[in-house]
Amino acid sequence: METTTYKLREWQLSDAASLAENANNIRVWNNLRDYFPHPYSENDGIQFIQMISAKPKPATDMAIVVDGKAVGGIGIIPRTDVERVSAELGYWLGEKYWNRGIMTQVVKEMVSYTFLNFPLQKIYATPFGFSIASQKVLEKAGFEREAILKKAAIKNGKIVDEYYYSFFRTQWIANVHHRF
Ligand SMILES: CC(C)(COP(=O)(O)OP(=O)(O)OC[C@H]1O[C@@H](n2cnc3c(N)ncnc32)[C@H](O)[C@@H]1OP(=O)(O)O)[C@@H](O)C(=O)NCCC(=O)NCCS
């Protein structure tokens, strides 16, 4: 497997062109929520970066930087009200960089960042039943498939299942201790 070094950092306005170039891909969009724009213009990138830059710190969204360029993104959406102990994780990567193990490492790093910076008990992700690569990423990063939410979503006109994967703070603490 080809390995590539990457860096996670906060988004900068100067990322907008590279963001649009990598995000403007139907094969990326097909696996994401419909609020992700398609086609994805540089202006969509600018709007996204301005929107997340205005949020309170610590940052919930990170750019995935390869060879100095922002080529993907990962973020959490902390839940509210009685679910304020959990957050949803979402991510994507430019197609040129797929299948090099990047996202598995990125997800692990984001899990650590999240538990270090937010008082959350649980991080979950809900890939579509057909998003096999994403499910593999979550499994390789130590997530557990807790449930299948049958017929929970519609994508491209088809009713689809969502697979609910989770990672708990207790698990993260156990892993950190195990390392030393
Ligand atoms: C899902 C995604 C983030 C994966 O990123 P990545 O850096 O390629 O992931 P990794 O290389 O760490 O792991 C991908 C795994 O999926 C496997 N895979 C890829 N396509 C596959 C397919 N069609 N069927 C089965 N396995 C597949 C790879 O072989 C690899 O597993 P392996 O290490 O056991 O060989 C990337 O494909 C992507 O951005 N897709 C579009 C958006 C998306 O799906 N986002 C997630 C929404 S929940």
Short mmCIF file of C-alpha atoms and ligand atoms in Angstrom, two decimals:
data_model
loop_
_atom_site.label_atom_id
_atom_site.label_comp_id
_atom_site.label_asym_id
_atom_site.label_seq_id
_atom_site.Cartn_x
_atom_site.Cartn_y
_atom_site.Cartn_z
CA MET A 1 0.00 0.00 0.00
CA GLU A 2 1.26 3.44 -0.92
CA THR A 3 1.60 5.61 2.14
CA THR A 4 1.35 9.35 1.98
CA THR A 5 2.05 11.88 4.64
CA TYR A 6 -0.73 14.23 5.44
CA LYS A 7 -1.42 16.94 7.97
CA LEU A 8 -4.65 18.02 9.67
CA ARG A 9 -5.04 21.74 10.22
CA GLU A 10 -7.75 24.38 10.37
CA TRP A 11 -9.17 25.67 7.08
CA GLN A 12 -7.77 28.87 5.54
CA LEU A 13 -9.39 31.04 2.90
CA SER A 14 -6.47 30.29 0.57
CA ASP A 15 -7.64 26.61 0.51
CA ALA A 16 -10.79 27.45 -1.48
CA ALA A 17 -9.43 26.63 -4.97
CA SER A 18 -7.91 23.28 -3.98
CA LEU A 19 -10.99 22.48 -1.90
CA ALA A 20 -13.28 23.05 -4.90
CA GLU A 21 -10.98 21.11 -7.24
CA ASN A 22 -11.09 18.02 -5.02
CA ALA A 23 -14.68 18.31 -3.81
CA ASN A 24 -16.16 18.79 -7.27
CA ASN A 25 -16.56 15.08 -7.95
CA ILE A 26 -19.80 13.10 -8.23
CA ARG A 27 -18.01 10.00 -6.83
CA VAL A 28 -17.34 11.95 -3.64
CA TRP A 29 -20.82 13.50 -3.52
CA ASN A 30 -22.59 10.14 -4.04
CA ASN A 31 -21.46 9.09 -0.56
CA LEU A 32 -22.24 12.33 1.27
CA ARG A 33 -25.26 14.23 2.59
CA ASP A 34 -27.12 16.30 0.01
CA TYR A 35 -26.14 19.60 1.66
CA PHE A 36 -22.61 19.05 0.34
CA PRO A 37 -22.73 21.14 -2.89
CA HIS A 38 -22.55 19.55 -6.32
CA PRO A 39 -21.15 20.86 -8.57
CA TYR A 40 -18.70 22.38 -6.07
CA SER A 41 -17.42 25.83 -7.05
CA GLU A 42 -14.61 27.91 -5.58
CA ASN A 43 -17.32 30.20 -4.24
CA ASP A 44 -18.88 27.21 -2.38
CA GLY A 45 -15.43 26.65 -0.88
CA ILE A 46 -15.13 30.29 0.21
CA GLN A 47 -18.59 30.19 1.80
CA PHE A 48 -17.78 26.96 3.66
CA ILE A 49 -14.45 28.29 4.99
CA GLN A 50 -16.02 31.60 6.06
CA MET A 51 -18.86 29.77 7.80
CA ILE A 52 -16.62 27.44 9.83
CA SER A 53 -14.06 30.16 10.58
CA ALA A 54 -16.83 32.11 12.34
CA LYS A 55 -17.61 29.21 14.72
CA PRO A 56 -16.31 29.25 18.31
CA LYS A 57 -13.03 27.43 19.05
CA PRO A 58 -11.90 24.70 19.35
CA ALA A 59 -12.41 24.07 15.65
CA THR A 60 -14.82 21.31 14.65
CA ASP A 61 -13.61 21.09 11.04
CA MET A 62 -10.15 20.32 9.69
CA ALA A 63 -8.57 20.37 6.26
CA ILE A 64 -6.64 17.26 5.19
CA VAL A 65 -3.43 18.61 3.66
CA VAL A 66 -1.29 16.52 1.29
CA ASP A 67 1.74 18.01 -0.50
CA GLY A 68 0.82 21.42 0.93
CA LYS A 69 -2.71 21.37 -0.54
CA ALA A 70 -6.07 20.95 1.18
CA VAL A 71 -7.45 17.86 -0.61
CA GLY A 72 -10.17 16.69 1.78
CA GLY A 73 -12.01 17.47 4.95
CA ILE A 74 -13.12 15.96 8.25
CA GLY A 75 -15.43 17.42 10.84
CA ILE A 76 -17.66 16.76 13.79
CA ILE A 77 -21.15 18.05 14.43
CA PRO A 78 -21.69 18.06 18.20
CA ARG A 79 -25.28 17.13 19.01
CA THR A 80 -27.48 19.26 21.25
CA ASP A 81 -30.01 18.88 24.08
CA VAL A 82 -30.05 15.41 25.67
CA GLU A 83 -27.69 14.13 22.96
CA ARG A 84 -25.04 16.74 23.77
CA VAL A 85 -22.70 13.91 24.89
CA SER A 86 -22.27 12.74 21.29
CA ALA A 87 -21.10 14.11 17.95
CA GLU A 88 -21.41 12.97 14.36
CA LEU A 89 -18.24 12.52 12.33
CA GLY A 90 -18.12 13.20 8.57
CA TYR A 91 -15.25 13.16 6.08
CA TRP A 92 -14.23 13.01 2.43
CA LEU A 93 -11.01 12.92 0.41
CA GLY A 94 -10.14 13.89 -3.18
CA GLU A 95 -10.31 10.81 -5.41
CA LYS A 96 -6.65 11.05 -6.46
CA TYR A 97 -5.68 10.20 -2.88
CA TRP A 98 -8.02 7.23 -2.23
CA ASN A 99 -6.81 3.80 -1.07
CA ARG A 100 -3.50 4.93 0.41
CA GLY A 101 -4.64 4.55 4.01
CA ILE A 102 -4.90 8.30 4.52
CA MET A 103 -8.44 8.47 5.86
CA THR A 104 -7.92 5.66 8.36
CA GLN A 105 -5.09 7.67 9.94
CA VAL A 106 -7.07 10.90 9.69
CA VAL A 107 -10.10 9.39 11.47
CA LYS A 108 -7.89 8.09 14.30
CA GLU A 109 -6.29 11.51 14.70
CA MET A 110 -9.66 13.29 14.66
CA VAL A 111 -11.03 10.92 17.32
CA SER A 112 -8.11 11.83 19.61
CA TYR A 113 -8.45 15.54 18.85
CA THR A 114 -12.17 15.40 19.58
CA PHE A 115 -11.93 13.62 22.92
CA LEU A 116 -9.04 15.88 23.97
CA ASN A 117 -10.91 19.08 23.11
CA PHE A 118 -14.62 18.37 23.64
CA PRO A 119 -16.43 16.89 26.67
CA LEU A 120 -18.07 14.13 24.61
CA GLN A 121 -18.72 10.48 25.43
CA LYS A 122 -19.29 9.19 21.94
CA ILE A 123 -18.39 9.85 18.30
CA TYR A 124 -20.55 8.22 15.64
CA ALA A 125 -20.73 8.10 11.85
CA THR A 126 -23.53 6.91 9.60
CA PRO A 127 -22.17 5.82 6.19
CA PHE A 128 -24.74 4.59 3.69
CA GLY A 129 -25.05 0.81 3.43
CA PHE A 130 -23.37 1.00 0.00
CA SER A 131 -20.40 3.14 1.19
CA ILE A 132 -18.09 0.17 1.68
CA ALA A 133 -14.78 2.11 1.66
CA SER A 134 -16.06 4.40 4.42
CA GLN A 135 -17.21 1.43 6.52
CA LYS A 136 -13.77 -0.14 6.11
CA VAL A 137 -12.13 3.10 7.24
CA LEU A 138 -14.27 3.18 10.39
CA GLU A 139 -13.60 -0.47 11.19
CA LYS A 140 -9.84 -0.03 10.65
CA ALA A 141 -9.94 3.02 12.95
CA GLY A 142 -11.55 0.93 15.71
CA PHE A 143 -15.21 1.91 15.38
CA GLU A 144 -17.88 -0.66 16.20
CA ARG A 145 -20.95 -1.18 14.00
CA GLU A 146 -23.61 -0.67 16.59
CA ALA A 147 -26.72 -0.71 14.41
CA ILE A 148 -28.15 -0.73 10.93
CA LEU A 149 -30.72 2.03 10.50
CA LYS A 150 -32.87 0.41 7.86
CA LYS A 151 -34.30 2.63 5.08
CA ALA A 152 -33.27 5.71 7.05
CA ALA A 153 -32.19 7.87 4.11
CA ILE A 154 -32.71 8.71 0.47
CA LYS A 155 -29.75 9.29 -1.86
CA ASN A 156 -29.91 9.75 -5.63
CA GLY A 157 -33.61 8.82 -5.48
CA LYS A 158 -33.03 5.47 -3.74
CA ILE A 159 -34.09 4.56 -0.21
CA VAL A 160 -30.99 3.30 1.56
CA ASP A 161 -29.81 1.97 4.92
CA GLU A 162 -27.43 3.88 7.16
CA TYR A 163 -24.83 1.91 9.12
CA TYR A 164 -24.31 3.42 12.55
CA TYR A 165 -20.71 3.16 13.75
CA SER A 166 -19.46 4.41 17.09
CA PHE A 167 -16.34 5.03 19.13
CA PHE A 168 -16.54 5.75 22.88
CA ARG A 169 -14.41 7.95 25.12
CA THR A 170 -13.87 4.94 27.41
CA GLN A 171 -12.36 3.05 24.46
CA TRP A 172 -10.09 5.98 23.60
CA ILE A 173 -8.86 6.24 27.21
CA ALA A 174 -8.17 2.49 27.28
CA ASN A 175 -6.19 2.79 24.00
CA VAL A 176 -4.14 5.74 25.27
CA HIS A 177 -3.24 3.84 28.47
CA HIS A 178 -2.42 0.73 26.48
CA ARG A 179 0.23 2.64 24.50
CA PHE A 180 2.34 3.52 27.57
C1 LIG B 1 -14.31 6.84 2.07
C2 LIG B 1 -12.99 7.57 1.84
C3 LIG B 1 -12.92 8.74 2.79
C4 LIG B 1 -11.85 6.59 2.13
O1 LIG B 1 -10.59 7.27 2.18
P1 LIG B 1 -9.22 6.48 1.91
O2 LIG B 1 -8.10 7.34 2.34
O3 LIG B 1 -9.25 5.96 0.54
O4 LIG B 1 -9.38 5.26 2.96
P2 LIG B 1 -8.29 4.17 3.33
O5 LIG B 1 -7.29 4.06 2.25
O6 LIG B 1 -7.81 4.46 4.71
O7 LIG B 1 -9.17 2.84 3.42
C5 LIG B 1 -10.07 2.50 2.37
C6 LIG B 1 -10.39 1.01 2.43
O8 LIG B 1 -11.53 0.72 1.63
C7 LIG B 1 -11.22 -0.27 0.69
N1 LIG B 1 -12.08 -0.05 -0.47
C8 LIG B 1 -12.10 1.00 -1.30
N2 LIG B 1 -13.07 0.87 -2.21
C9 LIG B 1 -13.70 -0.30 -1.94
C10 LIG B 1 -14.79 -1.00 -2.51
N3 LIG B 1 -15.45 -0.52 -3.55
N4 LIG B 1 -15.16 -2.19 -1.96
C11 LIG B 1 -14.49 -2.70 -0.90
N5 LIG B 1 -13.46 -2.05 -0.30
C12 LIG B 1 -13.07 -0.89 -0.83
C13 LIG B 1 -9.75 -0.10 0.44
O9 LIG B 1 -9.19 -1.25 -0.12
C14 LIG B 1 -9.26 0.17 1.87
O10 LIG B 1 -9.26 -1.02 2.65
P3 LIG B 1 -7.93 -1.89 2.94
O11 LIG B 1 -6.97 -0.99 3.67
O12 LIG B 1 -8.42 -3.01 3.76
O13 LIG B 1 -7.41 -2.29 1.59
C15 LIG B 1 -12.87 8.06 0.39
O14 LIG B 1 -13.03 6.97 -0.45
C16 LIG B 1 -13.90 9.12 0.08
O15 LIG B 1 -13.70 10.29 0.30
N6 LIG B 1 -15.06 8.69 -0.49
C17 LIG B 1 -16.14 9.61 -0.82
C18 LIG B 1 -16.77 10.29 0.38
C19 LIG B 1 -17.17 9.35 1.49
O16 LIG B 1 -17.52 8.21 1.28
N7 LIG B 1 -17.14 9.87 2.73
C20 LIG B 1 -17.56 9.14 3.90
C21 LIG B 1 -19.03 9.38 4.12
S1 LIG B 1 -19.62 8.47 5.54
#
